[in-house]
Amino acid sequence: MILVCGEALIDLFVDAPERGEMPARAVPGGSPFNVVIGLARLGVETGFLGGISRDAFGSLLADILAREGVDRRYLVRTDRLSTLSVIATNESGQPSYSFHGEGAADRSLLPSDLPATLPGAVEALAFGSYTMAAEPVGSSLAALAEREKGRRFISVDPNLRPTALGGLAGWRAAAERFYRAANLIKASEEDVRIAWDGQITIAEAAAYWLDLGAQLVVITEGERGAMAFSAAGRISVPGRLVTVCDTVGAGDAFHAALLARLAQTGRLHPAALAELDIASVRELLNYASAAAALSVTRRGAVLPTAAEVEALLSLPA
């Protein structure tokens, strides 16, 4: 099992104003929530650890996890409200976000809410997005990552959302707690630019993460593809040419597919990750890129199944 830890929320997609109103559509979301759904659809046994409200939105989130076959034993249900992430997309499909979640269920996870022990079936933990830095959930999850370092495979996707945190004060120190425990770090070029104010290159960011102990660093570059850094060297793969509806959830689809492919090929442990050669890394990136390409052809974070990814991979790039 891969246990995904972090937020589950509601993405509120708003359209352009018309006749004094803004039409909206409420869709389950949150980066870790998307990743756990993506893993389940790719055939990987998975569970979710996070705070979920007992309100109507939270009930929807919990019901979807059950429908997708996600293990819900680690859910922490609370009377606190669900976070709303309001998303408006521009003409090219790029999203902008505003968050309404101060004191909400996903941010309120306490150390006492963590499982005292994890069963042996939990091979890996995945962390990401703003619950790495919001409190008290950030410190609670960091304690879990630090406790399980060396016992489980740990993957981190910063998936930076400054508007969710009211800025980035304290972000670097908060995120480094997770980076130091990570075997795999997946980030976007936008994450790198925002985190370091554009002052360092992708290669420099990757070197920093590798120095902290990661065996593999993967950076996505949108339509241009993705690149990876490891002991085997640096490799890039191009993106797939598809018609973009919007890019919401593309990074989550990529992250889920990375983890799923490692699980499918028996490499979901640090020693195997460290031994990946260039050809294996290329295959891993191509698989994840195909999953991300499928996701951007759909409105919202609708992540693909294993059959859909395999079908796309069978076509010419």
PDB file of C-alpha atoms in Angstrom:
ATOM      1  CA  MET A   1       0.000   0.000   0.000  1.00  0.00           C
ATOM      2  CA  ILE A   2       0.981   3.601  -0.669  1.00  0.00           C
ATOM      3  CA  LEU A   3      -0.371   5.927   2.029  1.00  0.00           C
ATOM      4  CA  VAL A   4      -0.957   9.442   0.700  1.00  0.00           C
ATOM      5  CA  CYS A   5      -0.954  12.170   3.343  1.00  0.00           C
ATOM      6  CA  GLY A   6      -2.296  15.719   3.122  1.00  0.00           C
ATOM      7  CA  GLU A   7      -5.334  17.693   2.078  1.00  0.00           C
ATOM      8  CA  ALA A   8      -8.677  16.796   0.566  1.00  0.00           C
ATOM      9  CA  LEU A   9     -10.780  19.800  -0.383  1.00  0.00           C
ATOM     10  CA  ILE A  10     -13.318  21.166  -2.827  1.00  0.00           C
ATOM     11  CA  ASP A  11     -12.206  22.832  -6.044  1.00  0.00           C
ATOM     12  CA  LEU A  12     -14.788  25.468  -6.934  1.00  0.00           C
ATOM     13  CA  PHE A  13     -14.480  26.190 -10.657  1.00  0.00           C
ATOM     14  CA  VAL A  14     -15.932  29.587 -11.487  1.00  0.00           C
ATOM     15  CA  ASP A  15     -16.822  30.838 -14.942  1.00  0.00           C
ATOM     16  CA  ALA A  16     -16.805  34.411 -16.197  1.00  0.00           C
ATOM     17  CA  PRO A  17     -19.534  36.623 -14.706  1.00  0.00           C
ATOM     18  CA  GLU A  18     -22.821  36.732 -16.573  1.00  0.00           C
ATOM     19  CA  ARG A  19     -25.945  38.715 -15.661  1.00  0.00           C
ATOM     20  CA  GLY A  20     -24.500  39.581 -12.260  1.00  0.00           C
ATOM     21  CA  GLU A  21     -23.685  35.992 -11.305  1.00  0.00           C
ATOM     22  CA  MET A  22     -20.616  33.731 -11.473  1.00  0.00           C
ATOM     23  CA  PRO A  23     -21.596  30.175 -12.391  1.00  0.00           C
ATOM     24  CA  ALA A  24     -19.608  27.632 -10.396  1.00  0.00           C
ATOM     25  CA  ARG A  25     -19.035  23.885 -10.224  1.00  0.00           C
ATOM     26  CA  ALA A  26     -17.877  22.127  -7.036  1.00  0.00           C
ATOM     27  CA  VAL A  27     -15.431  19.270  -7.652  1.00  0.00           C
ATOM     28  CA  PRO A  28     -13.461  17.155  -5.150  1.00  0.00           C
ATOM     29  CA  GLY A  29      -9.768  18.004  -5.199  1.00  0.00           C
ATOM     30  CA  GLY A  30      -6.571  18.763  -3.353  1.00  0.00           C
ATOM     31  CA  SER A  31      -3.218  17.533  -4.593  1.00  0.00           C
ATOM     32  CA  PRO A  32      -2.841  14.540  -2.223  1.00  0.00           C
ATOM     33  CA  PHE A  33      -6.516  13.628  -2.770  1.00  0.00           C
ATOM     34  CA  ASN A  34      -5.922  13.632  -6.536  1.00  0.00           C
ATOM     35  CA  VAL A  35      -2.770  11.539  -6.143  1.00  0.00           C
ATOM     36  CA  VAL A  36      -4.529   8.864  -4.096  1.00  0.00           C
ATOM     37  CA  ILE A  37      -7.357   8.651  -6.652  1.00  0.00           C
ATOM     38  CA  GLY A  38      -4.775   8.481  -9.436  1.00  0.00           C
ATOM     39  CA  LEU A  39      -2.952   5.621  -7.725  1.00  0.00           C
ATOM     40  CA  ALA A  40      -6.175   3.674  -7.228  1.00  0.00           C
ATOM     41  CA  ARG A  41      -7.094   4.090 -10.896  1.00  0.00           C
ATOM     42  CA  LEU A  42      -3.659   2.848 -11.888  1.00  0.00           C
ATOM     43  CA  GLY A  43      -4.278  -0.357  -9.948  1.00  0.00           C
ATOM     44  CA  VAL A  44      -2.205   0.365  -6.841  1.00  0.00           C
ATOM     45  CA  GLU A  45      -3.478  -0.410  -3.350  1.00  0.00           C
ATOM     46  CA  THR A  46      -3.608   2.897  -1.549  1.00  0.00           C
ATOM     47  CA  GLY A  47      -4.894   4.710   1.526  1.00  0.00           C
ATOM     48  CA  PHE A  48      -5.451   8.315   2.550  1.00  0.00           C
ATOM     49  CA  LEU A  49      -4.370  10.060   5.752  1.00  0.00           C
ATOM     50  CA  GLY A  50      -5.844  13.497   6.348  1.00  0.00           C
ATOM     51  CA  GLY A  51      -8.499  15.586   8.037  1.00  0.00           C
ATOM     52  CA  ILE A  52     -11.901  15.501   6.341  1.00  0.00           C
ATOM     53  CA  SER A  53     -14.933  17.444   7.472  1.00  0.00           C
ATOM     54  CA  ARG A  54     -18.285  15.955   8.398  1.00  0.00           C
ATOM     55  CA  ASP A  55     -19.995  18.673   6.356  1.00  0.00           C
ATOM     56  CA  ALA A  56     -21.638  17.935   3.003  1.00  0.00           C
ATOM     57  CA  PHE A  57     -18.409  18.547   1.090  1.00  0.00           C
ATOM     58  CA  GLY A  58     -16.440  16.283   3.405  1.00  0.00           C
ATOM     59  CA  SER A  59     -19.021  13.531   3.060  1.00  0.00           C
ATOM     60  CA  LEU A  60     -18.648  13.774  -0.701  1.00  0.00           C
ATOM     61  CA  LEU A  61     -14.859  13.461  -0.413  1.00  0.00           C
ATOM     62  CA  ALA A  62     -15.087  10.415   1.858  1.00  0.00           C
ATOM     63  CA  ASP A  63     -17.684   8.766  -0.382  1.00  0.00           C
ATOM     64  CA  ILE A  64     -15.492   9.209  -3.459  1.00  0.00           C
ATOM     65  CA  LEU A  65     -12.518   7.657  -1.692  1.00  0.00           C
ATOM     66  CA  ALA A  66     -14.687   4.649  -0.873  1.00  0.00           C
ATOM     67  CA  ARG A  67     -16.009   4.415  -4.424  1.00  0.00           C
ATOM     68  CA  GLU A  68     -12.486   4.480  -5.849  1.00  0.00           C
ATOM     69  CA  GLY A  69     -11.362   1.690  -3.515  1.00  0.00           C
ATOM     70  CA  VAL A  70      -9.090   3.820  -1.312  1.00  0.00           C
ATOM     71  CA  ASP A  71      -8.499   2.547   2.224  1.00  0.00           C
ATOM     72  CA  ARG A  72     -10.201   5.034   4.588  1.00  0.00           C
ATOM     73  CA  ARG A  73      -9.052   3.729   7.955  1.00  0.00           C
ATOM     74  CA  TYR A  74      -6.632   6.664   8.353  1.00  0.00           C
ATOM     75  CA  LEU A  75      -9.213   9.408   7.722  1.00  0.00           C
ATOM     76  CA  VAL A  76      -9.635  11.862  10.588  1.00  0.00           C
ATOM     77  CA  ARG A  77     -13.233  13.105  10.508  1.00  0.00           C
ATOM     78  CA  THR A  78     -13.938  16.449  12.186  1.00  0.00           C
ATOM     79  CA  ASP A  79     -16.678  19.059  12.559  1.00  0.00           C
ATOM     80  CA  ARG A  80     -14.364  21.716  11.114  1.00  0.00           C
ATOM     81  CA  LEU A  81     -15.396  22.924   7.662  1.00  0.00           C
ATOM     82  CA  SER A  82     -13.961  21.833   4.309  1.00  0.00           C
ATOM     83  CA  THR A  83     -11.471  24.021   2.490  1.00  0.00           C
ATOM     84  CA  LEU A  84     -12.700  25.625  -0.728  1.00  0.00           C
ATOM     85  CA  SER A  85     -10.156  26.268  -3.483  1.00  0.00           C
ATOM     86  CA  VAL A  86     -11.610  28.679  -6.019  1.00  0.00           C
ATOM     87  CA  ILE A  87     -10.165  28.141  -9.495  1.00  0.00           C
ATOM     88  CA  ALA A  88     -10.478  30.433 -12.486  1.00  0.00           C
ATOM     89  CA  THR A  89      -8.819  29.471 -15.774  1.00  0.00           C
ATOM     90  CA  ASN A  90      -7.492  31.817 -18.418  1.00  0.00           C
ATOM     91  CA  GLU A  91      -7.787  31.440 -22.184  1.00  0.00           C
ATOM     92  CA  SER A  92      -4.835  29.007 -22.360  1.00  0.00           C
ATOM     93  CA  GLY A  93      -6.270  26.786 -19.633  1.00  0.00           C
ATOM     94  CA  GLN A  94      -3.829  27.888 -16.912  1.00  0.00           C
ATOM     95  CA  PRO A  95      -5.489  27.993 -13.479  1.00  0.00           C
ATOM     96  CA  SER A  96      -5.320  30.693 -10.812  1.00  0.00           C
ATOM     97  CA  TYR A  97      -6.206  29.785  -7.228  1.00  0.00           C
ATOM     98  CA  SER A  98      -7.677  31.462  -4.152  1.00  0.00           C
ATOM     99  CA  PHE A  99      -8.125  29.482  -0.951  1.00  0.00           C
ATOM    100  CA  HIS A 100     -10.763  29.687   1.761  1.00  0.00           C
ATOM    101  CA  GLY A 101      -9.620  27.328   4.482  1.00  0.00           C
ATOM    102  CA  GLU A 102      -8.259  28.988   7.610  1.00  0.00           C
ATOM    103  CA  GLY A 103      -8.902  26.571  10.466  1.00  0.00           C
ATOM    104  CA  ALA A 104     -10.481  24.027   8.142  1.00  0.00           C
ATOM    105  CA  ALA A 105     -10.495  20.248   8.538  1.00  0.00           C
ATOM    106  CA  ASP A 106      -7.495  19.539   6.303  1.00  0.00           C
ATOM    107  CA  ARG A 107      -5.237  21.931   8.256  1.00  0.00           C
ATOM    108  CA  SER A 108      -6.214  20.713  11.713  1.00  0.00           C
ATOM    109  CA  LEU A 109      -4.507  17.321  11.916  1.00  0.00           C
ATOM    110  CA  LEU A 110      -2.763  16.925  15.280  1.00  0.00           C
ATOM    111  CA  PRO A 111       0.111  14.625  16.317  1.00  0.00           C
ATOM    112  CA  SER A 112      -2.422  12.653  18.357  1.00  0.00           C
ATOM    113  CA  ASP A 113      -4.345  11.935  15.130  1.00  0.00           C
ATOM    114  CA  LEU A 114      -1.399  10.048  13.622  1.00  0.00           C
ATOM    115  CA  PRO A 115      -1.406   6.245  13.692  1.00  0.00           C
ATOM    116  CA  ALA A 116       0.929   5.035  16.432  1.00  0.00           C
ATOM    117  CA  THR A 117       2.290   2.403  14.056  1.00  0.00           C
ATOM    118  CA  LEU A 118       1.814   1.528  10.424  1.00  0.00           C
ATOM    119  CA  PRO A 119       1.286  -2.042   9.216  1.00  0.00           C
ATOM    120  CA  GLY A 120       3.952  -3.714   7.113  1.00  0.00           C
ATOM    121  CA  ALA A 121       1.660  -3.507   4.106  1.00  0.00           C
ATOM    122  CA  VAL A 122       2.336   0.240   3.926  1.00  0.00           C
ATOM    123  CA  GLU A 123       5.400   0.336   1.667  1.00  0.00           C
ATOM    124  CA  ALA A 124       5.435   4.034   0.920  1.00  0.00           C
ATOM    125  CA  LEU A 125       4.250   7.433   2.099  1.00  0.00           C
ATOM    126  CA  ALA A 126       3.518  10.380  -0.187  1.00  0.00           C
ATOM    127  CA  PHE A 127       3.349  14.000   0.993  1.00  0.00           C
ATOM    128  CA  GLY A 128       2.705  17.256  -0.782  1.00  0.00           C
ATOM    129  CA  SER A 129       1.223  20.701  -1.211  1.00  0.00           C
ATOM    130  CA  TYR A 130       0.285  23.292   1.382  1.00  0.00           C
ATOM    131  CA  THR A 131      -0.417  20.882   4.246  1.00  0.00           C
ATOM    132  CA  MET A 132       3.370  20.485   4.449  1.00  0.00           C
ATOM    133  CA  ALA A 133       3.570  24.047   5.783  1.00  0.00           C
ATOM    134  CA  ALA A 134       0.149  24.926   7.258  1.00  0.00           C
ATOM    135  CA  GLU A 135      -0.155  24.339  10.986  1.00  0.00           C
ATOM    136  CA  PRO A 136      -0.753  22.203  12.937  1.00  0.00           C
ATOM    137  CA  VAL A 137      -0.975  19.684  10.103  1.00  0.00           C
ATOM    138  CA  GLY A 138       2.491  20.493   8.730  1.00  0.00           C
ATOM    139  CA  SER A 139       4.331  19.637  11.924  1.00  0.00           C
ATOM    140  CA  SER A 140       2.157  16.563  12.445  1.00  0.00           C
ATOM    141  CA  LEU A 141       2.919  15.151   8.994  1.00  0.00           C
ATOM    142  CA  ALA A 142       6.597  16.124   9.245  1.00  0.00           C
ATOM    143  CA  ALA A 143       6.805  14.098  12.454  1.00  0.00           C
ATOM    144  CA  LEU A 144       5.342  11.126  10.577  1.00  0.00           C
ATOM    145  CA  ALA A 145       7.834  11.531   7.718  1.00  0.00           C
ATOM    146  CA  GLU A 146      10.748  11.788  10.140  1.00  0.00           C
ATOM    147  CA  ARG A 147       9.523   8.771  12.119  1.00  0.00           C
ATOM    148  CA  GLU A 148       9.153   6.602   9.018  1.00  0.00           C
ATOM    149  CA  LYS A 149      12.351   7.683   7.261  1.00  0.00           C
ATOM    150  CA  GLY A 150      14.386   4.555   6.541  1.00  0.00           C
ATOM    151  CA  ARG A 151      11.384   2.318   7.219  1.00  0.00           C
ATOM    152  CA  ARG A 152       9.247   3.257   4.217  1.00  0.00           C
ATOM    153  CA  PHE A 153       9.764   4.753   0.795  1.00  0.00           C
ATOM    154  CA  ILE A 154       8.922   8.472   0.991  1.00  0.00           C
ATOM    155  CA  SER A 155       7.883  10.690  -1.904  1.00  0.00           C
ATOM    156  CA  VAL A 156       7.367  14.462  -1.783  1.00  0.00           C
ATOM    157  CA  ASP A 157       5.771  16.895  -4.228  1.00  0.00           C
ATOM    158  CA  PRO A 158       5.930  20.500  -2.947  1.00  0.00           C
ATOM    159  CA  ASN A 159       3.167  21.604  -5.374  1.00  0.00           C
ATOM    160  CA  LEU A 160       3.513  25.160  -4.108  1.00  0.00           C
ATOM    161  CA  ARG A 161       0.332  27.195  -3.635  1.00  0.00           C
ATOM    162  CA  PRO A 162       1.402  30.516  -2.050  1.00  0.00           C
ATOM    163  CA  THR A 163      -2.173  31.828  -1.920  1.00  0.00           C
ATOM    164  CA  ALA A 164      -3.138  28.896   0.307  1.00  0.00           C
ATOM    165  CA  LEU A 165      -0.547  29.966   2.866  1.00  0.00           C
ATOM    166  CA  GLY A 166      -0.866  33.727   2.634  1.00  0.00           C
ATOM    167  CA  GLY A 167       2.655  33.874   1.213  1.00  0.00           C
ATOM    168  CA  LEU A 168       5.798  31.798   1.587  1.00  0.00           C
ATOM    169  CA  ALA A 169       7.129  32.961   4.951  1.00  0.00           C
ATOM    170  CA  GLY A 170       8.524  29.896   6.655  1.00  0.00           C
ATOM    171  CA  TRP A 171       7.894  27.669   3.642  1.00  0.00           C
ATOM    172  CA  ARG A 172      11.497  26.629   3.008  1.00  0.00           C
ATOM    173  CA  ALA A 173      12.123  25.539   6.597  1.00  0.00           C
ATOM    174  CA  ALA A 174       8.793  23.716   6.747  1.00  0.00           C
ATOM    175  CA  ALA A 175       9.322  21.907   3.457  1.00  0.00           C
ATOM    176  CA  GLU A 176      12.902  20.914   4.235  1.00  0.00           C
ATOM    177  CA  ARG A 177      11.615  18.683   7.036  1.00  0.00           C
ATOM    178  CA  PHE A 178      10.014  16.551   4.334  1.00  0.00           C
ATOM    179  CA  TYR A 179      12.845  16.840   1.803  1.00  0.00           C
ATOM    180  CA  ARG A 180      15.304  15.399   4.306  1.00  0.00           C
ATOM    181  CA  ALA A 181      13.147  12.286   4.646  1.00  0.00           C
ATOM    182  CA  ALA A 182      12.437  11.872   0.928  1.00  0.00           C
ATOM    183  CA  ASN A 183      13.671   9.200  -1.461  1.00  0.00           C
ATOM    184  CA  LEU A 184      11.831  10.730  -4.420  1.00  0.00           C
ATOM    185  CA  ILE A 185      11.109  14.425  -4.952  1.00  0.00           C
ATOM    186  CA  LYS A 186       8.833  15.417  -7.802  1.00  0.00           C
ATOM    187  CA  ALA A 187       8.363  19.124  -8.507  1.00  0.00           C
ATOM    188  CA  SER A 188       7.428  21.454 -11.345  1.00  0.00           C
ATOM    189  CA  GLU A 189       9.607  24.144 -12.830  1.00  0.00           C
ATOM    190  CA  GLU A 190       7.081  26.602 -11.372  1.00  0.00           C
ATOM    191  CA  ASP A 191       7.678  25.143  -7.896  1.00  0.00           C
ATOM    192  CA  VAL A 192      11.409  25.762  -8.300  1.00  0.00           C
ATOM    193  CA  ARG A 193      10.902  29.297  -9.553  1.00  0.00           C
ATOM    194  CA  ILE A 194       8.491  30.241  -6.750  1.00  0.00           C
ATOM    195  CA  ALA A 195      10.408  28.527  -3.942  1.00  0.00           C
ATOM    196  CA  TRP A 196      13.674  30.298  -4.738  1.00  0.00           C
ATOM    197  CA  ASP A 197      12.323  33.526  -6.251  1.00  0.00           C
ATOM    198  CA  GLY A 198      13.835  32.593  -9.598  1.00  0.00           C
ATOM    199  CA  GLN A 199      17.350  32.791  -8.131  1.00  0.00           C
ATOM    200  CA  ILE A 200      18.469  29.223  -8.870  1.00  0.00           C
ATOM    201  CA  THR A 201      18.225  26.878 -11.841  1.00  0.00           C
ATOM    202  CA  ILE A 202      16.396  23.583 -12.042  1.00  0.00           C
ATOM    203  CA  ALA A 203      19.726  21.756 -11.982  1.00  0.00           C
ATOM    204  CA  GLU A 204      20.766  23.628  -8.834  1.00  0.00           C
ATOM    205  CA  ALA A 205      17.465  22.791  -7.128  1.00  0.00           C
ATOM    206  CA  ALA A 206      17.877  19.135  -8.064  1.00  0.00           C
ATOM    207  CA  ALA A 207      21.437  19.099  -6.722  1.00  0.00           C
ATOM    208  CA  TYR A 208      20.205  20.600  -3.452  1.00  0.00           C
ATOM    209  CA  TRP A 209      17.544  17.889  -3.070  1.00  0.00           C
ATOM    210  CA  LEU A 210      19.967  15.106  -3.974  1.00  0.00           C
ATOM    211  CA  ASP A 211      22.422  16.450  -1.389  1.00  0.00           C
ATOM    212  CA  LEU A 212      19.661  16.221   1.218  1.00  0.00           C
ATOM    213  CA  GLY A 213      19.349  12.502   0.504  1.00  0.00           C
ATOM    214  CA  ALA A 214      16.867  11.966  -2.333  1.00  0.00           C
ATOM    215  CA  GLN A 215      17.781   9.186  -4.778  1.00  0.00           C
ATOM    216  CA  LEU A 216      15.676  10.604  -7.621  1.00  0.00           C
ATOM    217  CA  VAL A 217      14.516  14.146  -8.419  1.00  0.00           C
ATOM    218  CA  VAL A 218      11.989  14.688 -11.209  1.00  0.00           C
ATOM    219  CA  ILE A 219      11.060  18.134 -12.556  1.00  0.00           C
ATOM    220  CA  THR A 220       8.087  18.604 -14.874  1.00  0.00           C
ATOM    221  CA  GLU A 221       8.112  21.315 -17.524  1.00  0.00           C
ATOM    222  CA  GLY A 222       4.547  21.290 -18.782  1.00  0.00           C
ATOM    223  CA  GLU A 223       4.172  20.716 -22.498  1.00  0.00           C
ATOM    224  CA  ARG A 224       7.972  20.547 -22.869  1.00  0.00           C
ATOM    225  CA  GLY A 225       8.110  17.283 -20.900  1.00  0.00           C
ATOM    226  CA  ALA A 226      10.099  16.346 -17.802  1.00  0.00           C
ATOM    227  CA  MET A 227      13.644  15.799 -16.622  1.00  0.00           C
ATOM    228  CA  ALA A 228      15.152  13.600 -13.940  1.00  0.00           C
ATOM    229  CA  PHE A 229      18.338  13.733 -11.875  1.00  0.00           C
ATOM    230  CA  SER A 230      19.899  10.769 -10.086  1.00  0.00           C
ATOM    231  CA  ALA A 231      23.197   8.997  -9.547  1.00  0.00           C
ATOM    232  CA  ALA A 232      22.797   7.630 -13.084  1.00  0.00           C
ATOM    233  CA  GLY A 233      22.842  11.141 -14.508  1.00  0.00           C
ATOM    234  CA  ARG A 234      20.414  13.613 -16.018  1.00  0.00           C
ATOM    235  CA  ILE A 235      17.765  12.735 -18.577  1.00  0.00           C
ATOM    236  CA  SER A 236      14.931  14.597 -20.306  1.00  0.00           C
ATOM    237  CA  VAL A 237      11.875  13.313 -22.138  1.00  0.00           C
ATOM    238  CA  PRO A 238       9.578  15.431 -24.347  1.00  0.00           C
ATOM    239  CA  GLY A 239       5.922  16.016 -23.583  1.00  0.00           C
ATOM    240  CA  ARG A 240       3.154  14.471 -25.651  1.00  0.00           C
ATOM    241  CA  LEU A 241       1.223  16.655 -28.093  1.00  0.00           C
ATOM    242  CA  VAL A 242      -2.412  16.748 -26.952  1.00  0.00           C
ATOM    243  CA  THR A 243      -5.292  19.199 -27.019  1.00  0.00           C
ATOM    244  CA  VAL A 244      -5.334  20.928 -23.635  1.00  0.00           C
ATOM    245  CA  CYS A 245      -8.622  21.527 -21.842  1.00  0.00           C
ATOM    246  CA  ASP A 246      -6.980  22.674 -18.614  1.00  0.00           C
ATOM    247  CA  THR A 247      -3.918  21.713 -16.593  1.00  0.00           C
ATOM    248  CA  VAL A 248      -5.613  21.203 -13.212  1.00  0.00           C
ATOM    249  CA  GLY A 249      -4.319  17.958 -11.719  1.00  0.00           C
ATOM    250  CA  ALA A 250      -1.619  17.325 -14.334  1.00  0.00           C
ATOM    251  CA  GLY A 251       1.173  17.326 -11.757  1.00  0.00           C
ATOM    252  CA  ASP A 252      -0.847  15.040  -9.516  1.00  0.00           C
ATOM    253  CA  ALA A 253      -1.405  12.603 -12.377  1.00  0.00           C
ATOM    254  CA  PHE A 254       2.348  12.646 -13.030  1.00  0.00           C
ATOM    255  CA  HIS A 255       3.198  12.047  -9.352  1.00  0.00           C
ATOM    256  CA  ALA A 256       0.672   9.207  -9.045  1.00  0.00           C
ATOM    257  CA  ALA A 257       1.998   7.573 -12.199  1.00  0.00           C
ATOM    258  CA  LEU A 258       5.618   7.811 -11.008  1.00  0.00           C
ATOM    259  CA  LEU A 259       4.711   5.986  -7.814  1.00  0.00           C
ATOM    260  CA  ALA A 260       2.455   3.506  -9.564  1.00  0.00           C
ATOM    261  CA  ARG A 261       5.127   2.578 -12.089  1.00  0.00           C
ATOM    262  CA  LEU A 262       7.714   2.099  -9.360  1.00  0.00           C
ATOM    263  CA  ALA A 263       5.257  -0.167  -7.531  1.00  0.00           C
ATOM    264  CA  GLN A 264       4.380  -2.083 -10.694  1.00  0.00           C
ATOM    265  CA  THR A 265       8.041  -2.766 -11.443  1.00  0.00           C
ATOM    266  CA  GLY A 266       9.039  -3.706  -7.885  1.00  0.00           C
ATOM    267  CA  ARG A 267      11.153  -0.589  -7.335  1.00  0.00           C
ATOM    268  CA  LEU A 268       9.247   1.069  -4.527  1.00  0.00           C
ATOM    269  CA  HIS A 269      12.146   0.988  -2.092  1.00  0.00           C
ATOM    270  CA  PRO A 270      15.271   3.167  -1.749  1.00  0.00           C
ATOM    271  CA  ALA A 271      17.858   0.605  -2.844  1.00  0.00           C
ATOM    272  CA  ALA A 272      16.040  -0.129  -6.103  1.00  0.00           C
ATOM    273  CA  LEU A 273      15.507   3.574  -6.760  1.00  0.00           C
ATOM    274  CA  ALA A 274      19.196   4.287  -6.281  1.00  0.00           C
ATOM    275  CA  GLU A 275      20.087   1.584  -8.827  1.00  0.00           C
ATOM    276  CA  LEU A 276      17.868   2.860 -11.656  1.00  0.00           C
ATOM    277  CA  ASP A 277      19.776   3.256 -14.905  1.00  0.00           C
ATOM    278  CA  ILE A 278      19.055   5.864 -17.574  1.00  0.00           C
ATOM    279  CA  ALA A 279      16.856   3.531 -19.623  1.00  0.00           C
ATOM    280  CA  SER A 280      14.720   2.712 -16.592  1.00  0.00           C
ATOM    281  CA  VAL A 281      14.363   6.367 -15.656  1.00  0.00           C
ATOM    282  CA  ARG A 282      13.343   7.192 -19.238  1.00  0.00           C
ATOM    283  CA  GLU A 283      10.633   4.523 -19.148  1.00  0.00           C
ATOM    284  CA  LEU A 284       9.423   5.848 -15.793  1.00  0.00           C
ATOM    285  CA  LEU A 285       9.206   9.426 -17.115  1.00  0.00           C
ATOM    286  CA  ASN A 286       7.416   8.340 -20.284  1.00  0.00           C
ATOM    287  CA  TYR A 287       4.799   6.492 -18.262  1.00  0.00           C
ATOM    288  CA  ALA A 288       4.203   9.461 -15.956  1.00  0.00           C
ATOM    289  CA  SER A 289       4.164  11.903 -18.888  1.00  0.00           C
ATOM    290  CA  ALA A 290       1.477   9.844 -20.614  1.00  0.00           C
ATOM    291  CA  ALA A 291      -0.696   9.964 -17.501  1.00  0.00           C
ATOM    292  CA  ALA A 292      -0.259  13.732 -17.238  1.00  0.00           C
ATOM    293  CA  ALA A 293      -1.017  14.208 -20.944  1.00  0.00           C
ATOM    294  CA  LEU A 294      -4.302  12.351 -20.591  1.00  0.00           C
ATOM    295  CA  SER A 295      -5.290  14.439 -17.578  1.00  0.00           C
ATOM    296  CA  VAL A 296      -4.919  17.785 -19.364  1.00  0.00           C
ATOM    297  CA  THR A 297      -7.357  16.745 -22.093  1.00  0.00           C
ATOM    298  CA  ARG A 298     -10.148  16.776 -19.483  1.00  0.00           C
ATOM    299  CA  ARG A 299     -11.699  19.536 -17.433  1.00  0.00           C
ATOM    300  CA  GLY A 300     -10.569  19.352 -13.837  1.00  0.00           C
ATOM    301  CA  ALA A 301      -8.509  16.673 -12.150  1.00  0.00           C
ATOM    302  CA  VAL A 302      -9.856  13.584 -13.907  1.00  0.00           C
ATOM    303  CA  LEU A 303      -6.940  11.180 -13.635  1.00  0.00           C
ATOM    304  CA  PRO A 304      -6.530   8.256 -16.039  1.00  0.00           C
ATOM    305  CA  THR A 305      -6.737   4.516 -15.550  1.00  0.00           C
ATOM    306  CA  ALA A 306      -3.895   2.092 -16.200  1.00  0.00           C
ATOM    307  CA  ALA A 307      -5.617   0.900 -19.388  1.00  0.00           C
ATOM    308  CA  GLU A 308      -5.833   4.467 -20.700  1.00  0.00           C
ATOM    309  CA  VAL A 309      -2.154   5.117 -20.027  1.00  0.00           C
ATOM    310  CA  GLU A 310      -1.099   1.881 -21.709  1.00  0.00           C
ATOM    311  CA  ALA A 311      -3.298   2.706 -24.717  1.00  0.00           C
ATOM    312  CA  LEU A 312      -1.646   6.113 -25.129  1.00  0.00           C
ATOM    313  CA  LEU A 313       1.836   4.621 -24.759  1.00  0.00           C
ATOM    314  CA  SER A 314       1.061   2.200 -27.560  1.00  0.00           C
ATOM    315  CA  LEU A 315       0.576   5.124 -29.958  1.00  0.00           C
ATOM    316  CA  PRO A 316       3.405   7.019 -31.654  1.00  0.00           C
ATOM    317  CA  ALA A 317       4.725   9.836 -29.445  1.00  0.00           C
TER     318      ALA A 317
END
